[in-house]
Structures are given as C-alpha cells and as structure tokens.
Amino acid sequence: MASPTYQALCYQVVPVADKSMISIWNASTKVVRVYRIFYWNTRYAAITGVAVMLQLNLITGRAGAGTGATVLKHDSDDPALDGSVYVETGATVTSGSTIQRFGISCEELTAAEATLDCFHNVMPFGTLWDCGYEDAEVQPLTFRQDEGMQIKCETTTQGYGDYMIEFTQADA
Amino acid sequence: MEETYSAWQTVSFSANSSMIGVFNGASSTHLIKVYRIFCLNVQTAAITVEVTGLEMWTTTAQTGGSSITPVAHDSDNEALDANVSIAYGATVTRDQRLRRWPWYVDEFAAGGVAASAWEVIPALNIVWDLGYGVRYVDPILLRPNEGIDIWHLGTTTVGSADLMIQFSQVAA
C-alpha cells in the first residue's frame, strides 16, 4: 500500500499576476511526493473571460503564509499531515525552475456550450500534472525538507477556479 | 523507480527545425528512457492561424541549438550525464520517423472551440507516452549515440508552443 495519501483543495482561487494559486512547501523532515495536480473551472457568474497562462514551478522558499487548503486524508486512520507541510493559496514563495506551463480560460461556464472554459470542467481534462501516477518507474515530484512547488499565475485577470494537489507523506 | 527528469521549453516556430531533442552522446555511461512528451499551445497574443505539422524522429546526431536544463524530480537524483544533450533549434540527423501530427498555430481564446483551444489541455496533448504505465511496453530507450527529436516540418514562422520531454536516466 502507498504511503499515507492526502488531497488538498483550494477553491475559488482568483488569478492575479504572479500569484501562487496553490503551493506545497515541505518544512518538515518527512518526504512529500506529489502525484497529481488539477485545475477546474468553477465560475458560473458571467464575466468577460480571457486566456490565462499558469506555470508549474519548483519553489525554493516560503516567506509568508497564504490561506491554507482544505486537506483530506484518504484514510481516516492515516496520521495527520505534518504541521510543517504547508498547502496554501496566495503564499509568498520564491519561484525556482519552471517544469511546465498551461493555458486556461477564466470564462464562466454555460450550460449549452463546449468552449475552452467548459473543457476545464471535465475532470480528466483538468489534470495539469500526473507524472509518476500509474507508472512505478517514473518518479513523482519529490520534496524533501525546505523544498516545494506551486502553480503560479502569469497574468492578471478575473474569474476563479479550484486547484487540487494529491500527494503522499512518508518518513525520510 | 528510475531517476526522472523533465525538460521544458517554449519554442517559436521556425521553418523545418528541431523543436526539442534529446541526444545520448557516444561517451555516455547511461541509458535514457523517454516516457512522455507534451506539446501544448501557449499562444495568447493574436496571430494569423496557420496549420503546420510536427513529427517525432529518432536521431543519430544532434549538435548546437539552445541548451535546455531539465528539472530533476527529486533533488537526491544524480546529475544528468554530461554527455546527454537536450536542446531546441539544434542541428539533427533524423533517422526514423515515429509519428506525425498536425498543429494549429493560433492563439487560444477564452471562449474558443477551435483546435487551438483543444491544444491547451495537457491530457489531450501527450504526443508520446508509449511505455508509460504499461510494463509490457518499453519506453523509447536511447543508448549512446541515439536520440529523439520533435521536428517542425512546415514553413510556419509565427507563434510558439511549449514542449516538454520527461525521461529517466539509468546506468548502462
């Protein structure tokens, strides 16, 4: 069986230029492995949507706290997430190397359309990262003490979306 | 589990050119296993749409170009073999064509329904994942003096795309 697994959800996150939309920072002595990252468009109220770019970055520091994510254990018998593992939105972090970028739309969802904003409401299409998931030979993104990652917004815009990180916590 | 790396780059389209390539040099003491390649539309500024083509090739030589530094999925991984070159815009000797697919060079719009909008969804734009998650299928294995390349076969010189190659390095 896998190590204790958690999912952390930040919902209705408003994009702002250079904002850390969701981040995970491991200040503990545990090892955190990120398996999947999702973005879903959850905006219903009408807005004028624009195209938005996101980045998946490593982060090399966390200078200030953001708003904590809702963290769910996949098994209630699992230990609580280490108090020094921070999953947040809007944290003040130092960006490191970029791993990949993603385009999204911040337009509202409508019932009778099949536009880009609707694509991102289909669960599998919202998968931003799943490397190491379902392949035992490929490493997931692995974060040791004082390491982490974020999804960062490149451009100022409007609307909001939900972000989720699925990860494990294990002894070093 | 194999030590895994991701190499990402935004690449402007240029006529008949290498978009991204990995080459395992003759003196390498490692094997490179290519697990997944992504090609994503990241064009947000308005351009005139063009249809072009991309191909995946094996290569027998790769020189020059602009170097790409991959991100290790775990900071404990050993350094990438110095004889492994990852670059875009390199001069390559193509050997065998593995596949070909069309690419729509156009900005993606927030309310887009065109191919350029579908091209932003990561799950739909994994252009190579043979061997990923299936133990009976080998990933592409690069022995010394072997490489792979994503080749732009058209004459388009506008727009850009993000290419990402995910691979592991194991001792030969």
CSV table of C-alpha atoms in Angstrom, one decimal:
chain,number,residue,atom,x,y,z
A,1,MET,CA,0.0,0.0,0.0
A,2,ALA,CA,1.1,3.5,-0.7
A,3,SER,CA,2.3,6.0,1.9
A,4,PRO,CA,-0.5,8.0,3.6
A,5,THR,CA,-2.2,10.0,0.9
A,6,TYR,CA,-3.8,13.4,1.1
A,7,GLN,CA,-5.6,15.7,-1.2
A,8,ALA,CA,-5.6,19.5,-0.7
A,9,LEU,CA,-8.2,21.7,-2.3
A,10,CYS,CA,-8.0,25.5,-2.7
A,11,TYR,CA,-11.3,26.6,-4.1
A,12,GLN,CA,-12.5,29.7,-5.9
A,13,VAL,CA,-8.9,31.0,-6.3
A,14,VAL,CA,-8.9,34.3,-8.1
A,15,PRO,CA,-6.0,34.7,-10.6
A,16,VAL,CA,-3.7,37.6,-10.1
A,17,ALA,CA,-0.3,38.2,-11.9
A,18,ASP,CA,2.5,36.3,-10.2
A,19,LYS,CA,0.1,34.9,-7.6
A,20,SER,CA,0.8,31.5,-6.2
A,21,MET,CA,-2.5,29.8,-6.9
A,22,ILE,CA,-1.7,26.7,-4.9
A,23,SER,CA,1.6,25.7,-3.4
A,24,ILE,CA,3.0,23.0,-1.2
A,25,TRP,CA,6.1,23.7,0.9
A,26,ASN,CA,7.7,21.0,3.0
A,27,ALA,CA,9.5,22.4,6.0
A,28,SER,CA,9.3,19.0,7.8
A,29,THR,CA,11.7,16.1,7.9
A,30,LYS,CA,9.1,14.0,6.0
A,31,VAL,CA,9.2,13.4,2.3
A,32,VAL,CA,6.3,14.7,0.3
A,33,ARG,CA,5.6,13.2,-3.2
A,34,VAL,CA,3.2,15.0,-5.5
A,35,TYR,CA,1.3,12.6,-7.8
A,36,ARG,CA,-1.4,14.7,-9.4
A,37,ILE,CA,-2.4,18.4,-9.7
A,38,PHE,CA,-5.8,19.5,-11.1
A,39,TYR,CA,-7.4,22.8,-12.1
A,40,TRP,CA,-11.1,23.0,-12.6
A,41,ASN,CA,-13.1,26.0,-13.8
A,42,THR,CA,-15.9,26.6,-11.3
A,43,ARG,CA,-17.0,30.0,-12.3
A,44,TYR,CA,-20.8,30.4,-13.0
A,45,ALA,CA,-21.4,34.2,-12.8
A,46,ALA,CA,-21.0,36.0,-16.1
A,47,ILE,CA,-17.6,37.7,-16.8
A,48,THR,CA,-15.6,38.6,-19.8
A,49,GLY,CA,-13.1,35.8,-19.9
A,50,VAL,CA,-9.5,36.0,-21.1
A,51,ALA,CA,-6.9,33.4,-21.8
A,52,VAL,CA,-4.6,32.8,-18.8
A,53,MET,CA,-1.2,31.1,-18.5
A,54,LEU,CA,-0.2,29.1,-15.5
A,55,GLN,CA,3.2,27.8,-14.6
A,56,LEU,CA,4.3,24.7,-12.6
A,57,ASN,CA,7.4,25.9,-10.7
A,58,LEU,CA,9.6,24.5,-8.1
A,59,ILE,CA,9.8,26.9,-5.1
A,60,THR,CA,12.9,27.5,-3.1
A,61,GLY,CA,11.5,29.5,-0.2
A,62,ARG,CA,8.3,30.5,1.6
A,63,ALA,CA,8.5,33.9,3.2
A,64,GLY,CA,4.8,34.4,4.1
A,65,ALA,CA,1.8,32.3,4.7
A,66,GLY,CA,-1.3,32.2,2.5
A,67,THR,CA,-4.7,30.8,3.0
A,68,GLY,CA,-4.5,27.1,4.0
A,69,ALA,CA,-6.0,24.5,1.8
A,70,THR,CA,-8.6,22.0,2.9
A,71,VAL,CA,-6.7,18.8,3.4
A,72,LEU,CA,-8.4,15.4,3.3
A,73,LYS,CA,-6.8,12.1,4.3
A,74,HIS,CA,-7.6,9.3,2.0
A,75,ASP,CA,-7.8,7.0,5.1
A,76,SER,CA,-9.0,8.4,8.4
A,77,ASP,CA,-6.5,6.1,10.1
A,78,ASP,CA,-3.6,7.8,8.5
A,79,PRO,CA,-1.6,10.3,10.5
A,80,ALA,CA,-2.4,14.0,10.3
A,81,LEU,CA,-0.4,15.9,7.8
A,82,ASP,CA,2.8,17.1,9.4
A,83,GLY,CA,2.3,20.6,10.8
A,84,SER,CA,5.3,21.8,8.8
A,85,VAL,CA,3.9,20.8,5.4
A,86,TYR,CA,2.1,23.9,4.1
A,87,VAL,CA,-0.5,23.7,1.3
A,88,GLU,CA,-1.9,27.1,0.6
A,89,THR,CA,-3.1,29.7,-1.9
A,90,GLY,CA,-1.6,33.1,-2.0
A,91,ALA,CA,1.5,32.2,-0.1
A,92,THR,CA,4.6,34.3,-0.6
A,93,VAL,CA,7.1,32.0,-2.2
A,94,THR,CA,10.3,32.2,-4.2
A,95,SER,CA,9.9,30.7,-7.6
A,96,GLY,CA,12.5,28.2,-8.9
A,97,SER,CA,12.8,26.3,-12.1
A,98,THR,CA,9.7,26.0,-14.3
A,99,ILE,CA,8.7,22.5,-15.1
A,100,GLN,CA,5.7,23.1,-17.4
A,101,ARG,CA,3.2,25.8,-18.4
A,102,PHE,CA,-0.6,25.5,-19.0
A,103,GLY,CA,-3.2,27.6,-20.8
A,104,ILE,CA,-6.6,28.0,-19.2
A,105,SER,CA,-9.7,30.1,-19.7
A,106,CYS,CA,-11.3,32.1,-16.9
A,107,GLU,CA,-14.7,32.5,-18.7
A,108,GLU,CA,-17.8,31.4,-16.9
A,109,LEU,CA,-19.4,28.0,-17.6
A,110,THR,CA,-22.6,28.0,-19.5
A,111,ALA,CA,-25.0,25.1,-19.9
A,112,ALA,CA,-25.2,25.0,-23.7
A,113,GLU,CA,-21.5,25.5,-24.7
A,114,ALA,CA,-18.5,23.4,-25.4
A,115,THR,CA,-15.8,26.1,-25.2
A,116,LEU,CA,-12.4,26.0,-23.5
A,117,ASP,CA,-13.9,27.2,-20.2
A,118,CYS,CA,-16.2,24.1,-20.3
A,119,PHE,CA,-13.3,21.7,-21.2
A,120,HIS,CA,-11.7,22.6,-17.9
A,121,ASN,CA,-14.8,21.5,-16.0
A,122,VAL,CA,-14.3,17.9,-17.3
A,123,MET,CA,-12.3,16.2,-14.5
A,124,PRO,CA,-9.7,14.4,-16.6
A,125,PHE,CA,-9.2,17.5,-18.8
A,126,GLY,CA,-8.3,19.4,-15.6
A,127,THR,CA,-5.3,17.3,-15.0
A,128,LEU,CA,-2.3,19.6,-15.0
A,129,TRP,CA,0.2,17.0,-13.7
A,130,ASP,CA,0.1,13.3,-13.2
A,131,CYS,CA,3.7,12.1,-13.9
A,132,GLY,CA,4.5,9.2,-11.7
A,133,TYR,CA,0.9,8.3,-11.4
A,134,GLU,CA,0.2,4.7,-12.6
A,135,ASP,CA,3.8,4.2,-13.5
A,136,ALA,CA,6.0,2.8,-10.8
A,137,GLU,CA,9.2,3.5,-12.8
A,138,VAL,CA,8.6,7.3,-13.1
A,139,GLN,CA,9.4,9.5,-10.1
A,140,PRO,CA,6.6,11.7,-8.8
A,141,LEU,CA,7.8,15.2,-7.9
A,142,THR,CA,9.6,14.6,-4.6
A,143,PHE,CA,10.1,17.3,-2.0
A,144,ARG,CA,12.5,16.9,0.9
A,145,GLN,CA,12.9,19.4,3.7
A,146,ASP,CA,12.7,23.0,2.5
A,147,GLU,CA,11.5,22.2,-1.0
A,148,GLY,CA,8.2,22.6,-2.7
A,149,MET,CA,6.2,23.5,-5.8
A,150,GLN,CA,3.5,25.9,-6.9
A,151,ILE,CA,1.1,26.6,-9.7
A,152,LYS,CA,1.7,30.3,-10.4
A,153,CYS,CA,-0.5,32.6,-12.5
A,154,GLU,CA,1.4,34.5,-15.1
A,155,THR,CA,-1.1,37.2,-15.9
A,156,THR,CA,-3.6,39.4,-14.2
A,157,THR,CA,-7.2,38.5,-15.0
A,158,GLN,CA,-10.5,37.7,-13.4
A,159,GLY,CA,-12.8,34.8,-12.6
A,160,TYR,CA,-11.7,31.9,-10.4
A,161,GLY,CA,-11.1,28.2,-10.3
A,162,ASP,CA,-10.4,25.3,-8.0
A,163,TYR,CA,-6.9,23.7,-7.6
A,164,MET,CA,-6.2,20.4,-6.1
A,165,ILE,CA,-2.9,18.6,-5.2
A,166,GLU,CA,-2.8,14.9,-4.5
A,167,PHE,CA,0.3,13.8,-2.5
A,168,THR,CA,1.8,11.4,-0.1
A,169,GLN,CA,3.8,11.9,3.1
A,170,ALA,CA,6.5,9.4,4.1
A,171,ASP,CA,9.3,9.2,6.5
A,172,ALA,CA,12.6,10.3,5.1
B,1,MET,CA,11.9,3.6,-9.5
B,2,GLU,CA,14.1,5.3,-12.1
B,3,GLU,CA,15.6,8.8,-11.6
B,4,THR,CA,13.3,11.0,-13.6
B,5,TYR,CA,13.8,14.4,-15.2
B,6,SER,CA,11.5,16.9,-17.1
B,7,ALA,CA,12.9,19.3,-19.7
B,8,TRP,CA,10.6,22.1,-20.7
B,9,GLN,CA,10.9,24.9,-23.2
B,10,THR,CA,8.8,27.5,-25.1
B,11,VAL,CA,9.8,27.3,-28.7
B,12,SER,CA,9.0,29.7,-31.5
B,13,PHE,CA,8.1,28.0,-34.8
B,14,SER,CA,10.8,28.2,-37.4
B,15,ALA,CA,10.7,26.5,-40.8
B,16,ASN,CA,11.9,22.9,-40.9
B,17,SER,CA,13.6,22.9,-37.5
B,18,SER,CA,14.1,20.9,-34.3
B,19,MET,CA,11.5,21.9,-31.7
B,20,ILE,CA,13.2,19.9,-29.0
B,21,GLY,CA,15.6,17.0,-29.0
B,22,VAL,CA,17.4,14.7,-26.5
B,23,PHE,CA,20.6,13.0,-27.5
B,24,ASN,CA,22.6,10.5,-25.5
B,25,GLY,CA,26.2,11.1,-26.5
B,26,ALA,CA,28.7,8.5,-27.5
B,27,SER,CA,30.6,8.7,-24.3
B,28,SER,CA,27.6,8.4,-22.0
B,29,THR,CA,27.6,5.7,-19.4
B,30,HIS,CA,23.8,5.9,-19.0
B,31,LEU,CA,20.7,4.9,-20.9
B,32,ILE,CA,17.9,7.4,-21.4
B,33,LYS,CA,14.3,6.2,-21.3
B,34,VAL,CA,11.8,8.6,-22.8
B,35,TYR,CA,8.5,8.2,-21.1
B,36,ARG,CA,6.3,11.1,-22.2
B,37,ILE,CA,6.4,14.2,-24.5
B,38,PHE,CA,3.9,17.0,-24.3
B,39,CYS,CA,3.2,19.7,-26.9
B,40,LEU,CA,1.0,22.5,-25.6
B,41,ASN,CA,-0.4,25.6,-27.2
B,42,VAL,CA,0.7,28.7,-25.1
B,43,GLN,CA,0.0,31.3,-27.7
B,44,THR,CA,-2.1,34.1,-26.1
B,45,ALA,CA,-1.3,37.0,-28.3
B,46,ALA,CA,-3.3,37.2,-31.5
B,47,ILE,CA,-1.7,35.8,-34.6
B,48,THR,CA,-3.0,34.6,-38.0
B,49,VAL,CA,-3.9,31.0,-37.9
B,50,GLU,CA,-1.7,28.5,-39.8
B,51,VAL,CA,-1.8,24.8,-40.0
B,52,THR,CA,1.6,23.1,-39.8
B,53,GLY,CA,2.9,19.7,-38.9
B,54,LEU,CA,5.1,18.1,-36.2
B,55,GLU,CA,6.9,14.8,-36.4
B,56,MET,CA,8.8,12.6,-33.9
B,57,TRP,CA,12.0,11.1,-35.2
B,58,THR,CA,14.9,9.0,-33.9
B,59,THR,CA,18.2,10.8,-34.5
B,60,THR,CA,21.7,9.7,-35.0
B,61,ALA,CA,23.4,13.1,-34.3
B,62,GLN,CA,22.5,16.3,-32.6
B,63,THR,CA,24.7,19.4,-32.4
B,64,GLY,CA,24.3,23.0,-31.4
B,65,GLY,CA,21.0,24.7,-30.7
B,66,SER,CA,20.0,26.2,-27.4
B,67,SER,CA,20.5,24.1,-24.4
B,68,ILE,CA,17.7,23.1,-22.0
B,69,THR,CA,18.4,22.3,-18.4
B,70,PRO,CA,16.0,19.6,-17.1
B,71,VAL,CA,14.5,19.6,-13.6
B,72,ALA,CA,15.2,16.5,-11.5
B,73,HIS,CA,12.0,15.1,-10.0
B,74,ASP,CA,14.0,14.5,-6.8
B,75,SER,CA,16.9,16.7,-5.6
B,76,ASP,CA,18.6,13.5,-4.5
B,77,ASN,CA,18.9,12.3,-8.1
B,78,GLU,CA,22.4,12.2,-9.5
B,79,ALA,CA,23.3,14.8,-12.0
B,80,LEU,CA,22.3,14.2,-15.6
B,81,ASP,CA,25.2,12.5,-17.5
B,82,ALA,CA,27.2,15.3,-19.1
B,83,ASN,CA,27.0,13.6,-22.4
B,84,VAL,CA,23.3,13.9,-22.6
B,85,SER,CA,22.2,16.9,-24.6
B,86,ILE,CA,18.8,18.5,-24.5
B,87,ALA,CA,18.2,21.4,-26.9
B,88,TYR,CA,15.9,23.3,-29.2
B,89,GLY,CA,16.9,24.6,-32.6
B,90,ALA,CA,19.6,22.0,-32.8
B,91,THR,CA,21.0,20.5,-36.0
B,92,VAL,CA,19.9,16.9,-36.0
B,93,THR,CA,20.4,13.9,-38.3
B,94,ARG,CA,17.0,12.3,-38.5
B,95,ASP,CA,16.8,8.6,-38.9
B,96,GLN,CA,13.4,7.0,-38.5
B,97,ARG,CA,10.0,8.8,-38.3
B,98,LEU,CA,7.9,7.6,-35.4
B,99,ARG,CA,4.8,9.6,-35.9
B,100,ARG,CA,3.4,12.8,-37.4
B,101,TRP,CA,0.5,15.1,-36.4
B,102,PRO,CA,-0.9,18.4,-37.4
B,103,TRP,CA,-0.6,21.5,-35.3
B,104,TYR,CA,-2.8,24.6,-35.4
B,105,VAL,CA,-0.7,27.7,-34.8
B,106,ASP,CA,-3.2,30.1,-33.4
B,107,GLU,CA,-3.9,31.9,-30.1
B,108,PHE,CA,-6.3,30.1,-27.8
B,109,ALA,CA,-9.3,32.2,-26.8
B,110,ALA,CA,-11.2,32.1,-23.6
B,111,GLY,CA,-14.3,31.0,-25.4
B,112,GLY,CA,-12.5,29.1,-28.0
B,113,VAL,CA,-13.8,25.9,-29.6
B,114,ALA,CA,-11.2,25.5,-32.3
B,115,ALA,CA,-8.3,23.1,-32.3
B,116,SER,CA,-6.1,25.7,-30.8
B,117,ALA,CA,-8.2,25.5,-27.7
B,118,TRP,CA,-8.0,21.7,-27.5
B,119,GLU,CA,-4.3,22.1,-27.8
B,120,VAL,CA,-4.0,23.6,-24.3
B,121,ILE,CA,-5.4,20.6,-22.5
B,122,PRO,CA,-2.4,18.6,-21.1
B,123,ALA,CA,-4.3,15.3,-21.1
B,124,LEU,CA,-5.1,15.6,-24.8
B,125,ASN,CA,-1.6,16.7,-25.9
B,126,ILE,CA,0.7,13.9,-24.7
B,127,VAL,CA,2.2,13.3,-28.1
B,128,TRP,CA,4.2,10.3,-26.8
B,129,ASP,CA,3.6,8.0,-23.9
B,130,LEU,CA,4.3,4.6,-25.1
B,131,GLY,CA,5.7,2.5,-22.2
B,132,TYR,CA,4.1,4.8,-19.7
B,133,GLY,CA,2.2,2.8,-17.0
B,134,VAL,CA,2.3,-0.5,-19.0
B,135,ARG,CA,5.0,-2.9,-18.1
B,136,TYR,CA,4.8,-5.0,-21.3
B,137,VAL,CA,5.7,-1.9,-23.4
B,138,ASP,CA,9.2,-0.4,-23.3
B,139,PRO,CA,9.6,3.3,-23.4
B,140,ILE,CA,11.9,4.6,-26.1
B,141,LEU,CA,15.4,3.6,-25.0
B,142,LEU,CA,18.3,5.8,-26.1
B,143,ARG,CA,21.6,4.1,-26.0
B,144,PRO,CA,24.8,6.0,-26.5
B,145,ASN,CA,24.8,7.8,-29.9
B,146,GLU,CA,21.0,7.7,-30.1
B,147,GLY,CA,18.4,10.5,-29.7
B,148,ILE,CA,14.9,11.5,-30.4
B,149,ASP,CA,13.6,14.8,-31.8
B,150,ILE,CA,10.3,16.7,-32.3
B,151,TRP,CA,10.7,18.2,-35.7
B,152,HIS,CA,8.7,21.0,-37.2
B,153,LEU,CA,8.2,20.0,-40.9
B,154,GLY,CA,6.4,23.1,-42.0
B,155,THR,CA,7.4,26.6,-43.1
B,156,THR,CA,5.4,28.5,-40.4
B,157,THR,CA,7.4,31.2,-38.6
B,158,VAL,CA,4.8,32.6,-36.3
B,159,GLY,CA,3.6,31.6,-32.9
B,160,SER,CA,5.1,29.3,-30.3
B,161,ALA,CA,4.4,26.1,-28.4
B,162,ASP,CA,5.7,24.6,-25.2
B,163,LEU,CA,7.5,21.3,-25.5
B,164,MET,CA,8.3,19.0,-22.5
B,165,ILE,CA,10.1,15.7,-22.5
B,166,GLN,CA,10.1,13.5,-19.5
B,167,PHE,CA,12.7,10.9,-19.2
B,168,SER,CA,14.7,8.8,-16.8
B,169,GLN,CA,18.4,8.0,-16.6
B,170,VAL,CA,19.7,4.6,-15.6
B,171,ALA,CA,23.2,3.1,-15.6
B,172,ALA,CA,24.1,1.4,-18.9
